[in-house]
Amino acid sequence: MAAARLFELRNTHKGNFSFADASAALDMYCSDGYRYDRHYREFCAACAEAALPGWEPLRAMAEEVERAYDQAFLAPFGREWTRLLDAGFLQSWCLPDRAMQHNFFRDQIRPVLQESEKRKAYVIISDALRFEAAHELVESMNGKYRMRAELDWMLGVLPSYTALGMASLLPHKKLAYADKEIVEADGKSTQGAGESR
């Protein structure tokens, strides 16, 4: 089923990805393009479980899925994203009307906490949780529990690596490097206890 859905996407987009700007590219990925990654992951997981010696039809299907994923999505979307970066987006690294990771606490958490002294906010941070996997998690949570989960994206920090990304989520006015490896938020180390040397 995942392979059929991936082929349907391939036939819909035909590897034609052209965007006016980075915002349009990211909006397309978050509204529809993430499904390439999702269906590819679902197929690979199912294929790994079913792979037995002598299953030639499955091997042929896996090769076709690999080709479709690479040639209809990864390569053309990657080329277009590179073009947008080279056209100036990398230098500006800012999108109008889009949340920025370094403002996460200020924009997302502080307003919730200010509603009431009894208000609490729980933030689950998962390094490198893919958008398509998060989308599936939200669908699952909304289908089973008496809660409303929402998924949104924000523009991350550059350079993109764990220590800086995690630090940028904390309340701070200024991020700085204490040395080449330790990030400080307002002069305090953000290095976790489990990361001490």
Short mmCIF file of C-alpha atoms in Angstrom, two decimals:
data_model
loop_
_atom_site.label_atom_id
_atom_site.label_comp_id
_atom_site.label_asym_id
_atom_site.label_seq_id
_atom_site.Cartn_x
_atom_site.Cartn_y
_atom_site.Cartn_z
CA MET A 1 0.00 0.00 0.00
CA ALA A 2 2.83 2.42 0.87
CA ALA A 3 4.49 1.74 -2.49
CA ALA A 4 1.22 2.48 -4.34
CA ARG A 5 0.85 5.77 -2.45
CA LEU A 6 4.44 6.72 -3.26
CA PHE A 7 3.89 5.95 -6.95
CA GLU A 8 0.70 8.04 -6.87
CA LEU A 9 2.69 11.00 -5.52
CA ARG A 10 5.34 10.47 -8.18
CA ASN A 11 2.68 10.51 -10.89
CA THR A 12 1.06 13.64 -9.43
CA HIS A 13 4.23 15.75 -9.12
CA LYS A 14 6.28 14.11 -11.89
CA GLY A 15 9.44 15.42 -10.22
CA ASN A 16 8.47 19.00 -11.09
CA PHE A 17 9.39 21.16 -8.14
CA SER A 18 9.70 24.88 -8.78
CA PHE A 19 8.98 27.47 -6.12
CA ALA A 20 8.90 31.25 -6.07
CA ASP A 21 10.71 31.28 -2.73
CA ALA A 22 11.81 29.15 0.22
CA SER A 23 8.54 29.75 2.04
CA ALA A 24 6.58 28.17 -0.82
CA ALA A 25 8.94 25.16 -0.87
CA LEU A 26 8.62 24.60 2.86
CA ASP A 27 4.84 25.06 2.78
CA MET A 28 4.55 22.45 0.02
CA TYR A 29 6.69 20.00 1.95
CA CYS A 30 4.66 20.46 5.14
CA SER A 31 1.30 20.22 3.40
CA ASP A 32 1.98 17.37 0.97
CA GLY A 33 5.64 16.62 0.25
CA TYR A 34 6.29 14.99 3.63
CA ARG A 35 4.20 12.07 2.38
CA TYR A 36 7.09 11.00 0.12
CA ASP A 37 9.22 10.45 3.22
CA ARG A 38 6.37 8.80 5.11
CA HIS A 39 5.43 6.29 2.41
CA TYR A 40 9.07 5.51 1.71
CA ARG A 41 9.68 4.82 5.42
CA GLU A 42 6.52 2.69 5.68
CA PHE A 43 7.52 0.65 2.64
CA CYS A 44 11.08 0.10 3.89
CA ALA A 45 9.79 -1.03 7.31
CA ALA A 46 7.31 -3.47 5.77
CA CYS A 47 9.89 -4.70 3.27
CA ALA A 48 12.42 -5.43 6.01
CA GLU A 49 9.86 -7.56 7.86
CA ALA A 50 8.80 -9.47 4.77
CA ALA A 51 12.19 -9.99 3.14
CA LEU A 52 12.86 -13.69 2.73
CA PRO A 53 15.23 -15.53 0.40
CA GLY A 54 13.68 -16.01 -3.02
CA TRP A 55 11.28 -13.07 -2.85
CA GLU A 56 12.31 -11.65 -6.21
CA PRO A 57 9.06 -9.70 -6.77
CA LEU A 58 9.65 -7.86 -3.50
CA ARG A 59 13.22 -7.04 -4.53
CA ALA A 60 12.03 -5.62 -7.85
CA MET A 61 9.36 -3.57 -6.07
CA ALA A 62 11.94 -2.25 -3.59
CA GLU A 63 14.17 -1.11 -6.47
CA GLU A 64 11.25 0.69 -8.11
CA VAL A 65 10.31 2.38 -4.83
CA GLU A 66 13.93 3.46 -4.35
CA ARG A 67 14.01 4.89 -7.87
CA ALA A 68 10.70 6.70 -7.43
CA TYR A 69 11.73 8.20 -4.10
CA ASP A 70 15.12 9.35 -5.36
CA GLN A 71 14.30 10.46 -8.89
CA ALA A 72 10.79 11.86 -8.32
CA PHE A 73 11.41 13.56 -4.98
CA LEU A 74 14.83 13.65 -3.33
CA ALA A 75 16.92 14.72 -6.31
CA PRO A 76 14.55 17.29 -7.88
CA PHE A 77 13.41 18.77 -4.57
CA GLY A 78 17.04 18.90 -3.39
CA ARG A 79 18.11 20.73 -6.54
CA GLU A 80 15.33 23.28 -6.12
CA TRP A 81 16.13 23.77 -2.43
CA THR A 82 19.81 24.34 -3.30
CA ARG A 83 18.78 26.90 -5.93
CA LEU A 84 16.69 28.77 -3.33
CA LEU A 85 19.56 28.73 -0.83
CA ASP A 86 21.99 30.03 -3.46
CA ALA A 87 19.50 32.71 -4.54
CA GLY A 88 19.77 34.40 -1.14
CA PHE A 89 17.72 32.45 1.35
CA LEU A 90 20.80 31.10 3.10
CA GLN A 91 22.10 34.64 3.68
CA SER A 92 18.79 35.99 5.04
CA TRP A 93 17.65 32.80 6.83
CA CYS A 94 14.40 34.42 7.79
CA LEU A 95 10.82 34.01 6.62
CA PRO A 96 8.05 36.54 7.17
CA ASP A 97 5.21 35.23 9.35
CA ARG A 98 7.16 32.13 10.35
CA ALA A 99 8.32 31.23 13.84
CA MET A 100 12.05 31.11 14.48
CA GLN A 101 13.57 28.46 16.73
CA HIS A 102 15.57 30.99 18.78
CA ASN A 103 12.25 32.66 19.75
CA PHE A 104 10.56 29.41 20.78
CA PHE A 105 10.29 30.11 24.50
CA ARG A 106 9.25 33.73 24.02
CA ASP A 107 6.63 33.02 21.35
CA GLN A 108 5.30 29.57 22.27
CA ILE A 109 5.84 28.87 25.97
CA ARG A 110 5.79 32.21 27.79
CA PRO A 111 2.27 33.15 26.54
CA VAL A 112 0.89 29.84 27.86
CA LEU A 113 2.52 30.30 31.27
CA GLN A 114 1.28 33.89 31.54
CA GLU A 115 -2.37 32.85 31.17
CA SER A 116 -2.52 31.67 34.79
CA GLU A 117 -0.21 30.79 37.67
CA LYS A 118 -1.68 27.27 37.53
CA ARG A 119 -0.92 26.89 33.83
CA LYS A 120 1.80 24.43 32.90
CA ALA A 121 3.51 23.73 29.64
CA TYR A 122 5.16 20.45 28.76
CA VAL A 123 7.65 20.42 25.94
CA ILE A 124 8.88 17.20 24.42
CA ILE A 125 12.10 17.71 22.52
CA SER A 126 13.24 14.97 20.23
CA ASP A 127 16.42 15.61 18.34
CA ALA A 128 16.01 14.84 14.64
CA LEU A 129 12.36 13.75 14.81
CA ARG A 130 11.39 13.84 11.17
CA PHE A 131 8.40 16.00 10.24
CA GLU A 132 6.64 13.09 8.59
CA ALA A 133 7.01 10.94 11.72
CA ALA A 134 5.75 13.80 13.88
CA HIS A 135 2.76 14.16 11.55
CA GLU A 136 1.93 10.49 12.06
CA LEU A 137 2.30 10.85 15.84
CA VAL A 138 -0.14 13.80 15.88
CA GLU A 139 -2.66 11.81 13.82
CA SER A 140 -2.38 8.93 16.26
CA MET A 141 -2.74 11.13 19.35
CA ASN A 142 -5.78 12.93 17.97
CA GLY A 143 -7.45 9.63 17.18
CA LYS A 144 -7.03 7.99 20.59
CA TYR A 145 -6.95 10.53 23.37
CA ARG A 146 -9.18 13.30 24.64
CA MET A 147 -6.73 15.94 23.61
CA ARG A 148 -5.93 18.06 20.64
CA ALA A 149 -2.39 17.79 19.34
CA GLU A 150 -1.14 20.23 16.71
CA LEU A 151 1.91 20.18 14.51
CA ASP A 152 3.67 23.22 13.17
CA TRP A 153 7.19 23.99 12.05
CA MET A 154 9.66 26.75 12.66
CA LEU A 155 12.86 27.83 11.03
CA GLY A 156 15.80 26.32 12.90
CA VAL A 157 19.07 27.92 13.87
CA LEU A 158 22.26 27.83 11.85
CA PRO A 159 24.59 26.12 12.12
CA SER A 160 22.21 23.22 12.68
CA TYR A 161 23.55 20.95 15.38
CA THR A 162 22.11 19.58 18.61
CA ALA A 163 23.84 21.72 21.26
CA LEU A 164 22.93 25.02 19.60
CA GLY A 165 19.43 23.89 18.65
CA MET A 166 18.61 22.73 22.19
CA ALA A 167 20.03 25.89 23.73
CA SER A 168 17.96 28.07 21.42
CA LEU A 169 14.77 26.56 22.86
CA LEU A 170 15.58 27.80 26.38
CA PRO A 171 14.54 31.22 27.69
CA HIS A 172 17.35 33.60 26.83
CA LYS A 173 18.22 37.05 25.58
CA LYS A 174 21.61 36.09 24.18
CA LEU A 175 23.28 32.88 23.08
CA ALA A 176 27.06 32.70 22.98
CA TYR A 177 29.87 30.18 22.89
CA ALA A 178 31.87 29.65 26.09
CA ASP A 179 34.38 27.76 24.00
CA LYS A 180 34.18 25.86 20.73
CA GLU A 181 31.73 23.29 22.09
CA ILE A 182 29.68 24.78 24.95
CA VAL A 183 26.76 27.12 24.25
CA GLU A 184 25.74 29.62 26.93
CA ALA A 185 22.33 31.22 27.38
CA ASP A 186 22.68 34.60 29.09
CA GLY A 187 26.09 33.58 30.42
CA LYS A 188 24.98 30.19 31.81
CA SER A 189 26.11 26.90 30.35
CA THR A 190 23.41 24.96 28.52
CA GLN A 191 25.38 21.72 28.62
CA GLY A 192 23.18 19.07 30.23
CA ALA A 193 24.29 16.97 33.18
CA GLY A 194 24.37 13.86 31.00
CA GLU A 195 26.72 15.58 28.58
CA SER A 196 29.43 16.61 31.04
CA ARG A 197 32.92 15.45 30.24
#
